[in-house]
Amino acid sequence: MRRLQRGPAMLFLTILMVSVFLTGYYHLPKTTVKNHQVEKKSLSYEVLKEDVDLAAHYYKSVGKKSDSSYKRVTFTIKKNEKVLGYNIGKTQSFSKYLKLVGPKSKDMIGKVEATKVAYTLVLSGDLVQVIDNKTNQSYTFIDNARLAYRRVPYYMTDETNSEVTYLRNGVKKTESIAVFKDALEDINISKNVFERTESTSENTGQE
């Protein structure tokens, strides 16, 4: 009689434990997947700017001594930085390999040979806005990005190295080094004035 009573009790306990385990196993994953799908559907996207020049950054000037090899250069857009009037919602970095080459024999400014070359990084691509339809919150990020560069030959005009002379739209122009660098970083001036070399880039987004 004692063996008959313990057998059914053990069988009942085993069935109960298996039922609890299976209930928990099948219930939790289904709930997680369902919530994930709802979150995806709650987001919508809008392309604000498509395939346009977004920003420019003066990188460096090089003289007669050129780099012997390619180097990786990075253009970083920080969180909340304005790009074409829109605040960027997260920090994003874009990289490419660049070989800095000094002035060539053909880099003439009028009858004067250039002594230096300024390099400016130019970022182009799309501005995309992500909208959370539940909270109505949104942020903007850069997508489909490409990184190119512009090289601008010039020479120092005076002995104090405070003025430079270069070509703007084929016309010789002399201005202070500060104004010259500001022009290199002005995307509206840069895209219409300086020679551009296209290149692909590597995009790294950082929260």
Short mmCIF file of C-alpha atoms in Angstrom, two decimals:
data_model
loop_
_atom_site.label_atom_id
_atom_site.label_comp_id
_atom_site.label_asym_id
_atom_site.label_seq_id
_atom_site.Cartn_x
_atom_site.Cartn_y
_atom_site.Cartn_z
CA MET A 1 0.00 0.00 0.00
CA ARG A 2 2.83 2.43 0.80
CA ARG A 3 4.42 1.96 -2.64
CA LEU A 4 1.10 2.53 -4.40
CA GLN A 5 0.55 5.84 -2.57
CA ARG A 6 4.06 7.24 -3.28
CA GLY A 7 3.96 6.37 -7.00
CA PRO A 8 0.90 8.48 -7.91
CA ALA A 9 2.19 11.35 -5.77
CA MET A 10 5.54 11.43 -7.60
CA LEU A 11 3.80 11.22 -10.97
CA PHE A 12 1.49 14.12 -10.06
CA LEU A 13 4.45 16.24 -8.88
CA THR A 14 6.39 15.55 -12.09
CA ILE A 15 3.42 16.48 -14.30
CA LEU A 16 2.91 19.69 -12.32
CA MET A 17 6.56 20.79 -12.69
CA VAL A 18 6.59 20.07 -16.44
CA SER A 19 3.36 22.04 -16.90
CA VAL A 20 4.76 25.07 -15.05
CA PHE A 21 7.99 24.98 -17.09
CA LEU A 22 6.19 24.69 -20.45
CA THR A 23 3.76 27.47 -19.56
CA GLY A 24 6.61 29.85 -18.71
CA TYR A 25 8.70 28.81 -21.72
CA TYR A 26 6.01 29.39 -24.32
CA HIS A 27 4.52 32.48 -22.73
CA LEU A 28 7.55 34.75 -22.28
CA PRO A 29 9.09 34.63 -25.79
CA LYS A 30 5.75 35.30 -27.49
CA THR A 31 5.20 38.40 -25.36
CA THR A 32 8.72 39.70 -26.14
CA VAL A 33 8.35 39.25 -29.91
CA LYS A 34 4.94 40.91 -29.90
CA ASN A 35 6.23 43.98 -28.07
CA HIS A 36 9.24 44.24 -30.44
CA GLN A 37 6.96 44.20 -33.48
CA VAL A 38 4.75 46.93 -32.04
CA GLU A 39 7.79 49.11 -31.37
CA LYS A 40 8.94 48.78 -34.99
CA LYS A 41 5.56 49.77 -36.39
CA SER A 42 5.43 52.84 -34.15
CA LEU A 43 8.36 54.46 -35.99
CA SER A 44 8.12 56.36 -39.27
CA TYR A 45 10.79 57.98 -41.43
CA GLU A 46 10.97 61.13 -43.52
CA VAL A 47 13.79 62.17 -45.85
CA LEU A 48 14.39 65.89 -45.23
CA LYS A 49 17.32 66.36 -47.64
CA GLU A 50 18.41 63.89 -50.28
CA ASP A 51 21.85 63.55 -51.86
CA VAL A 52 23.11 67.04 -51.00
CA ASP A 53 26.30 68.56 -49.58
CA LEU A 54 25.78 68.64 -45.82
CA ALA A 55 28.90 70.07 -44.19
CA ALA A 56 32.52 71.03 -44.83
CA HIS A 57 35.53 70.98 -42.52
CA TYR A 58 38.97 72.49 -43.10
CA TYR A 59 41.35 69.65 -42.35
CA LYS A 60 44.94 70.69 -42.99
CA SER A 61 47.37 72.58 -45.23
CA VAL A 62 50.44 70.92 -46.71
CA GLY A 63 53.51 72.48 -48.29
CA LYS A 64 56.04 71.09 -50.74
CA LYS A 65 56.57 68.00 -48.60
CA SER A 66 53.75 65.58 -49.39
CA ASP A 67 52.66 62.56 -47.37
CA SER A 68 54.31 59.35 -48.46
CA SER A 69 51.25 57.20 -47.74
CA TYR A 70 47.51 57.34 -47.22
CA LYS A 71 46.17 58.22 -43.78
CA ARG A 72 42.75 57.72 -42.27
CA VAL A 73 40.92 60.99 -41.66
CA THR A 74 37.65 61.41 -39.77
CA PHE A 75 34.85 63.95 -39.99
CA THR A 76 32.63 63.91 -36.87
CA ILE A 77 29.21 65.49 -36.55
CA LYS A 78 28.36 65.82 -32.85
CA LYS A 79 25.00 65.31 -31.22
CA ASN A 80 22.82 68.47 -31.40
CA GLU A 81 25.12 70.02 -34.03
CA LYS A 82 23.17 71.88 -36.69
CA VAL A 83 23.40 70.61 -40.29
CA LEU A 84 21.48 72.64 -42.87
CA GLY A 85 19.33 74.00 -40.05
CA TYR A 86 18.50 70.61 -38.47
CA ASN A 87 19.81 69.35 -35.11
CA ILE A 88 21.53 65.97 -35.44
CA GLY A 89 20.17 63.53 -32.86
CA LYS A 90 23.30 61.44 -32.31
CA THR A 91 27.05 61.71 -32.82
CA GLN A 92 28.16 60.25 -36.15
CA SER A 93 31.67 59.83 -37.54
CA PHE A 94 32.66 59.39 -41.18
CA SER A 95 36.11 58.23 -42.27
CA LYS A 96 38.15 57.84 -45.43
CA TYR A 97 41.77 57.37 -46.46
CA LEU A 98 43.49 60.44 -47.83
CA LYS A 99 46.96 61.17 -49.15
CA LEU A 100 47.93 64.81 -48.68
CA VAL A 101 49.81 65.99 -51.76
CA GLY A 102 51.47 69.40 -51.90
CA PRO A 103 51.30 71.89 -54.78
CA LYS A 104 52.05 70.62 -58.28
CA SER A 105 53.68 72.45 -61.17
CA LYS A 106 50.26 73.10 -62.70
CA ASP A 107 48.97 74.76 -59.51
CA MET A 108 49.49 78.31 -60.70
CA ILE A 109 47.73 81.35 -59.29
CA GLY A 110 48.11 83.84 -62.07
CA LYS A 111 51.83 83.80 -62.81
CA VAL A 112 52.79 82.72 -59.29
CA GLU A 113 53.29 79.09 -58.34
CA ALA A 114 51.33 77.92 -55.28
CA THR A 115 53.40 77.06 -52.23
CA LYS A 116 50.72 75.29 -50.18
CA VAL A 117 47.51 73.31 -50.61
CA ALA A 118 44.56 73.44 -48.21
CA TYR A 119 42.47 70.29 -47.81
CA THR A 120 38.79 70.46 -46.88
CA LEU A 121 36.62 67.44 -46.09
CA VAL A 122 33.14 67.59 -47.62
CA LEU A 123 30.29 65.44 -46.30
CA SER A 124 27.27 64.72 -48.48
CA GLY A 125 24.28 62.40 -48.22
CA ASP A 126 20.74 62.37 -46.85
CA LEU A 127 19.15 63.90 -43.76
CA VAL A 128 16.55 61.51 -42.36
CA GLN A 129 14.07 62.21 -39.56
CA VAL A 130 12.87 59.37 -37.32
CA ILE A 131 9.47 59.94 -35.71
CA ASP A 132 8.05 57.97 -32.78
CA ASN A 133 4.32 57.92 -33.52
CA LYS A 134 3.47 57.06 -29.91
CA THR A 135 5.31 59.95 -28.25
CA ASN A 136 5.56 62.34 -31.25
CA GLN A 137 9.27 62.69 -30.48
CA SER A 138 11.76 62.75 -33.35
CA TYR A 139 15.43 63.06 -34.16
CA THR A 140 17.46 63.56 -37.32
CA PHE A 141 20.46 61.55 -38.52
CA ILE A 142 22.73 61.39 -41.58
CA ASP A 143 22.31 58.44 -43.93
CA ASN A 144 23.74 57.35 -47.29
CA ALA A 145 26.83 59.42 -46.48
CA ARG A 146 29.83 60.05 -48.72
CA LEU A 147 33.03 61.81 -47.79
CA ALA A 148 34.99 63.75 -50.42
CA TYR A 149 37.71 66.39 -50.28
CA ARG A 150 38.62 69.64 -51.95
CA ARG A 151 42.18 70.81 -52.48
CA VAL A 152 42.81 74.54 -52.75
CA PRO A 153 46.31 75.70 -53.84
CA TYR A 154 47.44 79.05 -52.45
CA TYR A 155 50.47 81.09 -51.44
CA MET A 156 51.17 83.43 -48.57
CA THR A 157 50.91 87.05 -49.70
CA ASP A 158 52.93 88.84 -47.02
CA GLU A 159 55.88 88.10 -44.76
CA THR A 160 53.70 87.86 -41.65
CA ASN A 161 51.75 84.93 -43.13
CA SER A 162 48.49 86.69 -42.31
CA GLU A 163 47.13 86.83 -45.87
CA VAL A 164 46.76 84.26 -48.62
CA THR A 165 46.12 84.46 -52.35
CA TYR A 166 44.15 81.76 -54.17
CA LEU A 167 41.69 81.30 -57.01
CA ARG A 168 37.96 81.63 -56.42
CA ASN A 169 35.85 80.86 -59.48
CA GLY A 170 38.99 81.33 -61.56
CA VAL A 171 39.61 84.83 -60.18
CA LYS A 172 42.65 85.62 -58.02
CA LYS A 173 41.58 86.60 -54.53
CA THR A 174 43.60 87.83 -51.52
CA GLU A 175 42.23 87.74 -48.00
CA SER A 176 43.24 87.02 -44.41
CA ILE A 177 44.05 83.47 -43.42
CA ALA A 178 41.08 83.49 -41.01
CA VAL A 179 38.58 84.50 -43.71
CA PHE A 180 40.13 81.94 -46.07
CA LYS A 181 39.64 79.09 -43.57
CA ASP A 182 36.07 80.24 -42.85
CA ALA A 183 35.34 80.04 -46.58
CA LEU A 184 36.69 76.49 -46.68
CA GLU A 185 34.22 75.48 -43.94
CA ASP A 186 31.24 77.30 -45.45
CA ILE A 187 29.38 74.62 -47.39
CA ASN A 188 27.58 77.19 -49.55
CA ILE A 189 30.85 78.79 -50.68
CA SER A 190 32.84 75.57 -50.83
CA LYS A 191 30.48 73.66 -53.12
CA ASN A 192 30.52 76.39 -55.77
CA VAL A 193 34.14 77.53 -55.67
CA PHE A 194 36.66 74.80 -55.01
CA GLU A 195 37.72 71.69 -56.88
CA ARG A 196 36.11 68.55 -55.53
CA THR A 197 37.35 64.96 -55.48
CA GLU A 198 34.74 62.28 -54.80
CA SER A 199 35.33 59.34 -52.51
CA THR A 200 33.39 56.79 -50.53
CA SER A 201 33.46 56.85 -46.75
CA GLU A 202 33.05 54.66 -43.72
CA ASN A 203 30.18 55.64 -41.45
CA THR A 204 30.16 55.00 -37.70
CA GLY A 205 27.18 56.14 -35.64
CA GLN A 206 27.64 56.67 -31.93
CA GLU A 207 24.89 57.25 -29.40
#
